[in-house]
PDB file of C-alpha atoms in Angstrom:
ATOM      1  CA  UNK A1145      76.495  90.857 132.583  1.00 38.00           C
ATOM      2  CA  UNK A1146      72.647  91.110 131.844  1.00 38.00           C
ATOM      3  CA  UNK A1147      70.667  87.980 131.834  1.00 37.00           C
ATOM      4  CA  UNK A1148      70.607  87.080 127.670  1.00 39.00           C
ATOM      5  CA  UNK A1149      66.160  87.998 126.904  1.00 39.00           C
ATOM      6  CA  UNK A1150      66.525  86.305 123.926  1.00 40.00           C
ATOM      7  CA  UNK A1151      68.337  84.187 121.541  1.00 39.00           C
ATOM      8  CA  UNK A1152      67.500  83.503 118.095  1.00 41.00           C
ATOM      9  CA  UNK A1153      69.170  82.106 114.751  1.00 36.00           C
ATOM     10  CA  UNK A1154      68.282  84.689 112.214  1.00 40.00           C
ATOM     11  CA  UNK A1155      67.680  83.165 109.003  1.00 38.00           C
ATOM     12  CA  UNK A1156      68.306  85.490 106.105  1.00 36.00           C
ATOM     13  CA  UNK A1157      66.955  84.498 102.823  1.00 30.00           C
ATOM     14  CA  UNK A1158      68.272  86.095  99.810  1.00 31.00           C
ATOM     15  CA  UNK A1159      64.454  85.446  97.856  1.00 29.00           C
ATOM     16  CA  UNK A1160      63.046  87.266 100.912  1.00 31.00           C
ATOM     17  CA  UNK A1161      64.916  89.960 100.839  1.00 33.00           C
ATOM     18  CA  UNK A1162      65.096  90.431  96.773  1.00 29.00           C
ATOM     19  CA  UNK A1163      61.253  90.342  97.049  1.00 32.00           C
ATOM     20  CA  UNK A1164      60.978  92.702 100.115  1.00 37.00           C
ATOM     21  CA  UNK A1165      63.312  95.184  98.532  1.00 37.00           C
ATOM     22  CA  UNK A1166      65.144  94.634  95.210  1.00 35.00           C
ATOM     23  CA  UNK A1167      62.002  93.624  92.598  1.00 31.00           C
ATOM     24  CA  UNK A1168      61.392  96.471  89.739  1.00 28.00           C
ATOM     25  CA  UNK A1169      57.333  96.736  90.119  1.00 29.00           C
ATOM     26  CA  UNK A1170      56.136  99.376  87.352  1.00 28.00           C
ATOM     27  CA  UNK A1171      52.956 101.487  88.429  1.00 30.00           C
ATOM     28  CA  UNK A1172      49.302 100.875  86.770  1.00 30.00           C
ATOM     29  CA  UNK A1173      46.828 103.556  86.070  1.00 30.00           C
ATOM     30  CA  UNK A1174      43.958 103.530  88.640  1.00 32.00           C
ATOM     31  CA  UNK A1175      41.475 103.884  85.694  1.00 34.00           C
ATOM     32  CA  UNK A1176      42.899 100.510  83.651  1.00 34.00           C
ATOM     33  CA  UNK A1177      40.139  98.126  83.980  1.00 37.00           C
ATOM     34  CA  UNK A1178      41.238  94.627  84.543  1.00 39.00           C
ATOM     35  CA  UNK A1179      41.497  92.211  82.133  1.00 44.00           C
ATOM     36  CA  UNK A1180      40.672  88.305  82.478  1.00 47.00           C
ATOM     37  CA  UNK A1181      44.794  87.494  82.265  1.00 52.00           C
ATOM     38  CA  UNK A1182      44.906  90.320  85.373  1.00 53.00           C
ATOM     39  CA  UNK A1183      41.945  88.758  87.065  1.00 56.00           C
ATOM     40  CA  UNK A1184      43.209  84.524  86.679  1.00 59.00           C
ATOM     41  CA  UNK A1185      46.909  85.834  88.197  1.00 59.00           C
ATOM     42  CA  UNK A1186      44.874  87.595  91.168  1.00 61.00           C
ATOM     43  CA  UNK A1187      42.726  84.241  91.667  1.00 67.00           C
ATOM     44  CA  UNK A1188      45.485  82.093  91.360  1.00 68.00           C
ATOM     45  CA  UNK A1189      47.539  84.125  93.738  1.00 63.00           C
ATOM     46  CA  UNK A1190      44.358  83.840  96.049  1.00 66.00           C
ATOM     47  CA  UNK A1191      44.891  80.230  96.112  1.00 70.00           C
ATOM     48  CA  UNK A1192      48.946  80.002  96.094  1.00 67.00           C
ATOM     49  CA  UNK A1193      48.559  81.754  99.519  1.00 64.00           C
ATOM     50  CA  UNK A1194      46.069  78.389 101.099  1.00 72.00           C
ATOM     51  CA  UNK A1195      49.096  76.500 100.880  1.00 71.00           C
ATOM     52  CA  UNK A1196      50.544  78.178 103.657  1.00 67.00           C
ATOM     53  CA  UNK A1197      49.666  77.874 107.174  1.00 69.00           C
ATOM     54  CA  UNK A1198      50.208  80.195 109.684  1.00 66.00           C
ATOM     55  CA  UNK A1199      53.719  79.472 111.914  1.00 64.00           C
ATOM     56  CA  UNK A1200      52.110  79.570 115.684  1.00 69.00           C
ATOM     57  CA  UNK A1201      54.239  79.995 118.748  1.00 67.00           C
ATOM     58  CA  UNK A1202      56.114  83.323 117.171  1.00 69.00           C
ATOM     59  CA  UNK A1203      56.224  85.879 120.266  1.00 71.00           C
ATOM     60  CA  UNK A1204      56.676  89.440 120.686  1.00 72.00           C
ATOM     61  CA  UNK A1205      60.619  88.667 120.897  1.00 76.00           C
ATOM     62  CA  UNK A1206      61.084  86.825 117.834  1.00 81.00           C
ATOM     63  CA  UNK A1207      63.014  88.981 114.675  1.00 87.00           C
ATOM     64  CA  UNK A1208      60.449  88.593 111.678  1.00 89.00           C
ATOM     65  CA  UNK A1209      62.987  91.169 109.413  1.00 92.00           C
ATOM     66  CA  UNK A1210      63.310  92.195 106.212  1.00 94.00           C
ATOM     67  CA  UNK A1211      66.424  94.139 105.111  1.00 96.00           C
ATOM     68  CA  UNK A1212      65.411  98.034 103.961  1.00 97.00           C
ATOM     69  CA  UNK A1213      68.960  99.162 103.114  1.00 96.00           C
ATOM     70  CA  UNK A1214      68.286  99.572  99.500  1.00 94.00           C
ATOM     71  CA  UNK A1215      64.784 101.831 100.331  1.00 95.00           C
ATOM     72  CA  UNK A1216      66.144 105.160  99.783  1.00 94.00           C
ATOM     73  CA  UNK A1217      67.994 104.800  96.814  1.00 90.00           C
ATOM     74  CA  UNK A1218      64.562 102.711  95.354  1.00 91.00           C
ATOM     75  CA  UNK A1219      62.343 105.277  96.275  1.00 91.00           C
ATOM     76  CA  UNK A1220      64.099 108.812  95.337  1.00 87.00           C
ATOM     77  CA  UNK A1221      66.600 107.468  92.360  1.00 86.00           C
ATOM     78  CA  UNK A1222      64.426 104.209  90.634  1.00 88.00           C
ATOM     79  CA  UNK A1223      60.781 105.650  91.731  1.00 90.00           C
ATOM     80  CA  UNK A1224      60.160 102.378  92.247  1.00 90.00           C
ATOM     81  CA  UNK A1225      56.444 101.609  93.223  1.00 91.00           C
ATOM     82  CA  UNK A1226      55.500  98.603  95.799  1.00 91.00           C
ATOM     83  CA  UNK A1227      52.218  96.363  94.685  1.00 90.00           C
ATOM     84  CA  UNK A1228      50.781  93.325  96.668  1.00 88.00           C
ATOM     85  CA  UNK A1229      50.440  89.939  95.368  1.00 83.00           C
ATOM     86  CA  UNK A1230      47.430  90.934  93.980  1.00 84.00           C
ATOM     87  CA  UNK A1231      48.960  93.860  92.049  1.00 89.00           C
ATOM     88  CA  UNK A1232      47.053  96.701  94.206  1.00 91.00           C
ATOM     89  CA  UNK A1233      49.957  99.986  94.728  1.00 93.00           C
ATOM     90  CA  UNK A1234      50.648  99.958  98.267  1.00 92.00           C
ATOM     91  CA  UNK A1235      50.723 103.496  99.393  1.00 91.00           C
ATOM     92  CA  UNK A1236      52.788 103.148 102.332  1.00 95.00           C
ATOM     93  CA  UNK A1237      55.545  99.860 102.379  1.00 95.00           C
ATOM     94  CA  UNK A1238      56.028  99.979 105.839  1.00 96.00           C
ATOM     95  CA  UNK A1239      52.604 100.128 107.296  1.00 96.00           C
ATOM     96  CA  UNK A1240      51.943  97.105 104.710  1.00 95.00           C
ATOM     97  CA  UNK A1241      54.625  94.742 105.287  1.00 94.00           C
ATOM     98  CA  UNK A1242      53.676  95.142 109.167  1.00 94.00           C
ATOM     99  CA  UNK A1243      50.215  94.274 108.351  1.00 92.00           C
ATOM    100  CA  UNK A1244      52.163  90.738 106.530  1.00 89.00           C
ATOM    101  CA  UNK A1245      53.259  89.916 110.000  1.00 89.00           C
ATOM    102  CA  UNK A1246      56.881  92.261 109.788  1.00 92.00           C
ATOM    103  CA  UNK A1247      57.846  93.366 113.140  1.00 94.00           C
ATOM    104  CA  UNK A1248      61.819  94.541 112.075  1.00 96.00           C
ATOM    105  CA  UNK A1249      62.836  96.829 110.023  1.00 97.00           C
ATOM    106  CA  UNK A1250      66.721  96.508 109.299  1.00 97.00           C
ATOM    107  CA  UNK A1251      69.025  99.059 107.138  1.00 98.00           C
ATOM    108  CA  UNK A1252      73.417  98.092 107.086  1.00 97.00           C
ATOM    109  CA  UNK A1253      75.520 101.209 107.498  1.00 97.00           C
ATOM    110  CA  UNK A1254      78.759 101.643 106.208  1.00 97.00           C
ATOM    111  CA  UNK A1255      81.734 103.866 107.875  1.00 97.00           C
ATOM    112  CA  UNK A1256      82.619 105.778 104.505  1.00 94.00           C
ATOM    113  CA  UNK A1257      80.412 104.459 102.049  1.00 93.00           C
ATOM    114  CA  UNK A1258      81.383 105.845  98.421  1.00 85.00           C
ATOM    115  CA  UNK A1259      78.724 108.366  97.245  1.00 72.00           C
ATOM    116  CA  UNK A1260      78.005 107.431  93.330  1.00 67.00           C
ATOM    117  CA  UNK A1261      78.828 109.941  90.504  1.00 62.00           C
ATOM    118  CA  UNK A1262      76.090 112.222  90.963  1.00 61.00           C
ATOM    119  CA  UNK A1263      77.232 112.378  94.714  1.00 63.00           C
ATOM    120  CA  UNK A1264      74.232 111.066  95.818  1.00 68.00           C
ATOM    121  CA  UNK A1265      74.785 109.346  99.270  1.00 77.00           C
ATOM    122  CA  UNK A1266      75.303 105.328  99.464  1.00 90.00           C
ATOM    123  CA  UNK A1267      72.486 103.191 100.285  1.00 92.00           C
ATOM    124  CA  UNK A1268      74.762 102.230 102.983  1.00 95.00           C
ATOM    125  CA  UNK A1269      75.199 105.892 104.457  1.00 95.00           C
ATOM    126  CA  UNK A1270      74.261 106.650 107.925  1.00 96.00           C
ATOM    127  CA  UNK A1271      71.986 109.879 106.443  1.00 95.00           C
ATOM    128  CA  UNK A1272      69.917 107.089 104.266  1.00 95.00           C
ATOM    129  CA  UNK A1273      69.452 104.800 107.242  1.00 97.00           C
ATOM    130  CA  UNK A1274      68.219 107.642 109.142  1.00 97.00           C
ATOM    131  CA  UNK A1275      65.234 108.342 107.021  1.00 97.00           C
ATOM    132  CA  UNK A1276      64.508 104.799 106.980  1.00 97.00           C
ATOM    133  CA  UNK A1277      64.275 104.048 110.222  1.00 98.00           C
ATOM    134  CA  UNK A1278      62.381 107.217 110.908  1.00 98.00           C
ATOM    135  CA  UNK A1279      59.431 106.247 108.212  1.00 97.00           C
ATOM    136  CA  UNK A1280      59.866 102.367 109.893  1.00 97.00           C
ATOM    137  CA  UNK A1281      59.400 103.909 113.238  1.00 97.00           C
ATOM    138  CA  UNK A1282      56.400 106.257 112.354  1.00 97.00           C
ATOM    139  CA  UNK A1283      54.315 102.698 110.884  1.00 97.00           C
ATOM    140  CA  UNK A1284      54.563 101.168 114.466  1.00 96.00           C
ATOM    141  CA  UNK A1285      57.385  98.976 113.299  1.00 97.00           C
ATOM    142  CA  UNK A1286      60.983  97.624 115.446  1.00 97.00           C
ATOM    143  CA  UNK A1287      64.330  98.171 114.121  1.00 98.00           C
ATOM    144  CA  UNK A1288      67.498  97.250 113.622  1.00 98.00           C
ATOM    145  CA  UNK A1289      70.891  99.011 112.085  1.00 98.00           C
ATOM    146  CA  UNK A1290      73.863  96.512 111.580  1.00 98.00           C
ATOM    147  CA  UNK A1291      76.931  98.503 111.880  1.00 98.00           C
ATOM    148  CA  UNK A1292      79.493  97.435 109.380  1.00 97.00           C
ATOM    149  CA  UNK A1293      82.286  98.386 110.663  1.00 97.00           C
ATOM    150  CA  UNK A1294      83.631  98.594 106.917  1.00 96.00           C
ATOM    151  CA  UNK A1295      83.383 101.172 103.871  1.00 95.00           C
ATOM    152  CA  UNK A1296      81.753  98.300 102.145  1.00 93.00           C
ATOM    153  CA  UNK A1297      79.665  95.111 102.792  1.00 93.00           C
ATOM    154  CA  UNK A1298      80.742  92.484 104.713  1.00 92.00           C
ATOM    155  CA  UNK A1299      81.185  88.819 104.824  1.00 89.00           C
ATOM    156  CA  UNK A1300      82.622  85.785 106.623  1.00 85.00           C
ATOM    157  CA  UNK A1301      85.766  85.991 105.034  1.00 82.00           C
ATOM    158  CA  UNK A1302      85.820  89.951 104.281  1.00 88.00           C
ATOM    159  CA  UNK A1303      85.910  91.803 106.630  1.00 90.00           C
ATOM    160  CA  UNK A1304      88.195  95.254 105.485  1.00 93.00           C
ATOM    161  CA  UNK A1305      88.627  97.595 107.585  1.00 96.00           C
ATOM    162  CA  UNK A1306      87.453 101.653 107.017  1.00 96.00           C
ATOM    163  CA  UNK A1307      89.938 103.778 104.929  1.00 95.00           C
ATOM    164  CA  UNK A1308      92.389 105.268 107.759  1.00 94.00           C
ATOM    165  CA  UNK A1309      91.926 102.513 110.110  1.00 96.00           C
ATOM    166  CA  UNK A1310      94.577  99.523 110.909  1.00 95.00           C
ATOM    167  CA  UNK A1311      94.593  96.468 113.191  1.00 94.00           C
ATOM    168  CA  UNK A1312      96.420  98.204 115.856  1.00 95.00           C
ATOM    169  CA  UNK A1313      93.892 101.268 116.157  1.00 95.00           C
ATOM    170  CA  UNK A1314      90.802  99.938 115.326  1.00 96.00           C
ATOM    171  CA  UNK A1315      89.260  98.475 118.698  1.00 95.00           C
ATOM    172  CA  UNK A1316      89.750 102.149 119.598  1.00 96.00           C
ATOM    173  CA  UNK A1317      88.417 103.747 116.965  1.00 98.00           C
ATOM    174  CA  UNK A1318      85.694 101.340 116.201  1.00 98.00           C
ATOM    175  CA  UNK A1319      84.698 102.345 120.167  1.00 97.00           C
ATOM    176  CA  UNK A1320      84.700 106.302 119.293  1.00 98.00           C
ATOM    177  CA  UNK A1321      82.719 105.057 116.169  1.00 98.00           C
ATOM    178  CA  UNK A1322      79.849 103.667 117.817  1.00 98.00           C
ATOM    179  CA  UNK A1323      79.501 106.073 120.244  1.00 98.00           C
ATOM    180  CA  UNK A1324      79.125 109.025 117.651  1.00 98.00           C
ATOM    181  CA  UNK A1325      76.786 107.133 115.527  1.00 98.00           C
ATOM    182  CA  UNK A1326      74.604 106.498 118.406  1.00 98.00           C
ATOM    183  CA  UNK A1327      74.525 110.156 118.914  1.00 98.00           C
ATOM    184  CA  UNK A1328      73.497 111.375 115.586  1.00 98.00           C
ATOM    185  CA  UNK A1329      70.472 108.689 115.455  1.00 98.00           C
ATOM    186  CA  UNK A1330      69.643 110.360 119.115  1.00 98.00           C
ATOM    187  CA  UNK A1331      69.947 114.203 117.253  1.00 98.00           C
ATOM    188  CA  UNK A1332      67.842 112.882 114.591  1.00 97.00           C
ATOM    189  CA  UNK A1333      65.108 110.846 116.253  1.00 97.00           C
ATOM    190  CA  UNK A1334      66.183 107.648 115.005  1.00 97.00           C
ATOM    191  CA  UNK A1335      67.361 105.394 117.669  1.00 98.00           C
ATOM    192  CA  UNK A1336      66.122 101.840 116.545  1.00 98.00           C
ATOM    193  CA  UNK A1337      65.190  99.174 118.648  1.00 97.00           C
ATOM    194  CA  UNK A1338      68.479  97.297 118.091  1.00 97.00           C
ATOM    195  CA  UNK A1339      72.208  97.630 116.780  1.00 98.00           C
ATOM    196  CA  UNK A1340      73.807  94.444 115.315  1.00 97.00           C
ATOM    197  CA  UNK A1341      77.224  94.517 115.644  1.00 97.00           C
ATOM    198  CA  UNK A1342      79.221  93.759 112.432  1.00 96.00           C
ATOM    199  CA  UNK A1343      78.053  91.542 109.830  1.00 96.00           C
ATOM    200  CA  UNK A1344      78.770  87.582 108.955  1.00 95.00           C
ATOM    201  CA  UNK A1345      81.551  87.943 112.124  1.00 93.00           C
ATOM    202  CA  UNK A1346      83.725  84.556 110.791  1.00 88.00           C
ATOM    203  CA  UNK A1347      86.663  84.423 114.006  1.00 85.00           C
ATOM    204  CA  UNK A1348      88.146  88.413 112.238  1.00 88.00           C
ATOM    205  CA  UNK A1349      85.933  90.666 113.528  1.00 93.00           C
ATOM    206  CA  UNK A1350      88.211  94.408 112.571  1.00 95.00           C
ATOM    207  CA  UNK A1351      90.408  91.969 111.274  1.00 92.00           C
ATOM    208  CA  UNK A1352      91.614  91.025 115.084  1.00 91.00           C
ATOM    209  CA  UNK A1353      92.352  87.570 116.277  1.00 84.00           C
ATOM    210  CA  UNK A1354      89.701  85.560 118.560  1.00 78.00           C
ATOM    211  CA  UNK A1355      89.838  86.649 121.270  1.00 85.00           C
ATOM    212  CA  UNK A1356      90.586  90.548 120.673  1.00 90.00           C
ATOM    213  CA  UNK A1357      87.619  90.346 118.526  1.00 91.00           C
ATOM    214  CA  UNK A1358      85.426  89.167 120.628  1.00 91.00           C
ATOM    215  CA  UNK A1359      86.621  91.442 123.473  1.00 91.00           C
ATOM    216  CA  UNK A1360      86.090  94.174 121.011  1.00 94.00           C
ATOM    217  CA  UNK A1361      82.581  93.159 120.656  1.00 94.00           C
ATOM    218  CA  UNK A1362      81.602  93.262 123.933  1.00 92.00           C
ATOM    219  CA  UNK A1363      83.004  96.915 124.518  1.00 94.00           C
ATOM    220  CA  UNK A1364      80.986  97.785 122.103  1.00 96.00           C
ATOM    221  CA  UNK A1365      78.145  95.878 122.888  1.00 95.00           C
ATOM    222  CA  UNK A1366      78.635  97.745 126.707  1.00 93.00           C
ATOM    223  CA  UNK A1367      78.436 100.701 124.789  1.00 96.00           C
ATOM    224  CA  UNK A1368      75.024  99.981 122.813  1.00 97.00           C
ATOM    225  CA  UNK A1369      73.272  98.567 125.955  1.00 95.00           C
ATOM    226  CA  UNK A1370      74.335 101.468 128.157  1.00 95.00           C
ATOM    227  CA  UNK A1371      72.714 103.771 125.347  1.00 97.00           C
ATOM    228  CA  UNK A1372      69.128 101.932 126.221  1.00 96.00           C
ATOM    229  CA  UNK A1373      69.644  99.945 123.102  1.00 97.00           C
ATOM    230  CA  UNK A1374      69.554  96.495 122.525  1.00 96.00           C
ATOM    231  CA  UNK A1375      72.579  94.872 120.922  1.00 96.00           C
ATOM    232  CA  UNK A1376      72.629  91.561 118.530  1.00 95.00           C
ATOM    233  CA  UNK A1377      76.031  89.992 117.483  1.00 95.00           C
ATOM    234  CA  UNK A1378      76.188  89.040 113.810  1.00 95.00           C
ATOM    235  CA  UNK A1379      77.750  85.600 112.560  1.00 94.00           C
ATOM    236  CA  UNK A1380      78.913  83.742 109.420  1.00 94.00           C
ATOM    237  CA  UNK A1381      77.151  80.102 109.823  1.00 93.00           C
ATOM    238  CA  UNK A1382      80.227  77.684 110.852  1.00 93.00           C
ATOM    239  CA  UNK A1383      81.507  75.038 108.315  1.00 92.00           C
ATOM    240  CA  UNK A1384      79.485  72.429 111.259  1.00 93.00           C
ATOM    241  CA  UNK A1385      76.492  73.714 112.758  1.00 94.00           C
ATOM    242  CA  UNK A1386      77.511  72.411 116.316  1.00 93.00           C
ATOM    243  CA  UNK A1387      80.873  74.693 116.094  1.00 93.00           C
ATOM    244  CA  UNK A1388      78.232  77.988 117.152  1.00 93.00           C
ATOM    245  CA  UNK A1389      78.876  76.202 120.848  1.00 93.00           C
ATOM    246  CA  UNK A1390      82.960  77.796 120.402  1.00 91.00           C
ATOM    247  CA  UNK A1391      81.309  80.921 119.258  1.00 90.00           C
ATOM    248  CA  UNK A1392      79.083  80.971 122.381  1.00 90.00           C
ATOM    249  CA  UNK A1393      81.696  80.031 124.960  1.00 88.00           C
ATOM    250  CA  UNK A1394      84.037  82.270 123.548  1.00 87.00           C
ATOM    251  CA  UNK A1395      81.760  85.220 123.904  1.00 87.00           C
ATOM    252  CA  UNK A1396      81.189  84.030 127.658  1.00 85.00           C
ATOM    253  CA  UNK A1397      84.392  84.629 128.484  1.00 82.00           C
ATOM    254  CA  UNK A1398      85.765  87.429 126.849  1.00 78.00           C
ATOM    255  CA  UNK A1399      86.728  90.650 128.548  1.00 76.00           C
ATOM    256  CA  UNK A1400      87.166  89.581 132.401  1.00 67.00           C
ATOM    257  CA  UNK A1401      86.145  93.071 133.378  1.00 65.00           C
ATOM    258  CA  UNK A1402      83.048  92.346 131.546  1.00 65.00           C
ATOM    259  CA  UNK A1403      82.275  89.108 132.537  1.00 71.00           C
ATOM    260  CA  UNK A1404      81.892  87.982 129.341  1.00 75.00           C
ATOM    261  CA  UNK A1405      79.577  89.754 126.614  1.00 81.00           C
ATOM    262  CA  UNK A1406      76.628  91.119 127.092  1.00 86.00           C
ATOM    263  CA  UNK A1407      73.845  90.545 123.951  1.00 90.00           C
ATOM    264  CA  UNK A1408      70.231  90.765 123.788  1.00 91.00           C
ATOM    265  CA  UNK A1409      70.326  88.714 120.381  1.00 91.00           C
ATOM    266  CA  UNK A1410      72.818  86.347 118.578  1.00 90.00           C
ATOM    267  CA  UNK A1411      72.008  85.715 114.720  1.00 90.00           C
ATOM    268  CA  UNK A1412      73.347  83.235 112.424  1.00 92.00           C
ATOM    269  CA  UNK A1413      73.595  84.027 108.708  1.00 90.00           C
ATOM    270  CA  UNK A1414      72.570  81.032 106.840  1.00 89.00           C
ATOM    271  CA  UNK A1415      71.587  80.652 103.618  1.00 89.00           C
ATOM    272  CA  UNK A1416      68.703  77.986 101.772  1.00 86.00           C
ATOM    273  CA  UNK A1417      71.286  77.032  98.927  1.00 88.00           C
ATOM    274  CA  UNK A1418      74.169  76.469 101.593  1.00 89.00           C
ATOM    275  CA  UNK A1419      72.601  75.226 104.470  1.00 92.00           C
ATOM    276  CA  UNK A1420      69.494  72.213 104.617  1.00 92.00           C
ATOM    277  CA  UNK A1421      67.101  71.525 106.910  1.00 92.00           C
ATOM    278  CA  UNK A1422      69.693  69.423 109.282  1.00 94.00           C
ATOM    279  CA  UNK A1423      72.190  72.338 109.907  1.00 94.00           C
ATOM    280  CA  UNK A1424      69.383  74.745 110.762  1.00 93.00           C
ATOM    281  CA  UNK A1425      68.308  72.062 113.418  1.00 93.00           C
ATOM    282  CA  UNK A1426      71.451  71.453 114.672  1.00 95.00           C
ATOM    283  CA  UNK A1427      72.175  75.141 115.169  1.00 93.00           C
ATOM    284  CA  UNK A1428      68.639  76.364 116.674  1.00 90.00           C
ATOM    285  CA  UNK A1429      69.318  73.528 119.072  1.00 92.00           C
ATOM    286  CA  UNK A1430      72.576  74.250 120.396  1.00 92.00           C
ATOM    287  CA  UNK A1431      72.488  78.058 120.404  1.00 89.00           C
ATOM    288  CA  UNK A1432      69.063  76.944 122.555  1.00 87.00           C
ATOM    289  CA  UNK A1433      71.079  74.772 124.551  1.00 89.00           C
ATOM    290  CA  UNK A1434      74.273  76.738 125.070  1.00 85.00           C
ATOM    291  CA  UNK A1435      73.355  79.852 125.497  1.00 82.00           C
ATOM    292  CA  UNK A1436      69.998  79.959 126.827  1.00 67.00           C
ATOM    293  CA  UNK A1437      70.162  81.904 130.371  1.00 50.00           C
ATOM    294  CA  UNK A1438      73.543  82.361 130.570  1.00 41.00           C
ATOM    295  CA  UNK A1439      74.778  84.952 132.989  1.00 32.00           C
TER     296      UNK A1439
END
């Protein structure tokens, strides 16, 4: 099993990515002047930002994400239009939210996401992600595709399996899956930097006990490395912040042929209205402590 490069706790904020992806911003004629209500928002957004301090010791390693799976169906359905804070269009989204300090670009895809009514494709379709990653790839930035491993979105207690697969087949097919999607994103220029392997994983992953599940994940995770890529495992944060050490032992030891499972990157879903400043500590320090170097 390869050395572990890297371990982090992903933090995913839902304001984060609402701001980075979901708000409505209506475009401005180039030829309005501004007026002094325009001009006192811009000022005071000026100084908002002097709060802040920059967060040193970041490297090149460290996921600074934002979630993208909704870009597509913002772009060519809403026309939506990005702005910065101080309410300037920003021509390109991706070249600007790099220049913000955004190194990962991330976009969830679904097995057999439900096209809408007009038979446009799902924001979680492999075809969307695809075009994302491509644009993402083109402004210098890193990515990241979680794979589902669903028709739908997951979470730590739902996780459904596709239409046509059952507990009995789905290590299997969920192997065949990979592999194909892996393919296309070769065909189509689109390999990203990383694949995250299901999403919010709570002890179920494809609905399989503990230790199939994790056994699962570390076929597949073979299968992702051996394609050059880098693989991530995906977590629900544990009811105690010190239970990520069962998660991390656990992963150490399944599949004996494997030697345990091989990861470049193990994130923790945890959320600001859930979680305080305590638990994040607590986790950060034992996923630093556990799993740190293993072998």
């Amino acid at each position: 099993m390869q050395k572990v490069r890297k371990l982090v706790t992903t933090i995913m904020i839902a304001a984060l990515i609402t701001a980075m992806e979901g708000t409505t911003i209506l475009p401005l004629s180039h030829h309005v002047k501004a007026d002094t209500n325009t001009v006192l928002q811009t000022s005071q957004a000026e100084n908002d930002l002097t709060k802040y301090k920059k967060i040193n010791g970041i490297g090149d390693n460290t996921v600074l994400g934002a979630d993208f799976s909704h870009y597509q169906l913002q772009k060519n359905e809403w026309k939506k239009v990005w702005k910065n804070y101080k309410g300037i269009e920003v021509s390109n989204v991706f070249e600007y939210v790099r220049s913000q300090g955004i190194n990962t670009i991330s976009v969830k895809v679904a097995v057999n996401p439900t096209k809408d009514k007009e038979g446009n494709e799902s924001y979680l379709s492999l075809e969307n992600a695809k075009k994302t990653l491509k644009e993402a790839k083109k402004a210098g930035l890193k990515t990241n595709v979680t794979l589902l491993y669903s028709d739908d979105i997951t979470y730590a207690g739902v996780q459904k399996l596709p239409d046509g697969w059952d507990t009995d087949s789905a290590e299997e097919k969920a192997l065949e899956y990979t592999k194909n999607v892996i393919k296309e994103l070769k065909a189509a220029d689109a390999v990203p930097t990383m694949i995250t392997i299901g999403n919010e994983v709570n002890y179920n992953f494809l609905t399989l006990s503990n230790w199939d599940g994790y056994c699962a994940m570390a076929e597949i995770s073979k299968i992702v490395k051996d394609a050059g890529i880098k693989a991530a495992f995906s977590f629900a944060a544990p009811g105690k912040a010190s239970d990520i050490q069962y998660i991390i032992e656990q992963l150490g030891y399944a599949c004996e042929k494997y030697e345990g499972a091989g990861y470049d990157y193990i994130g923790v879903n945890i959320y600001p209205d859930t979680h305080n400043e305590n638990y994040v500590k607590t986790l950060k320090n034992t996923v630093e402590e556990k799993a740190a170097g293993k072998q």
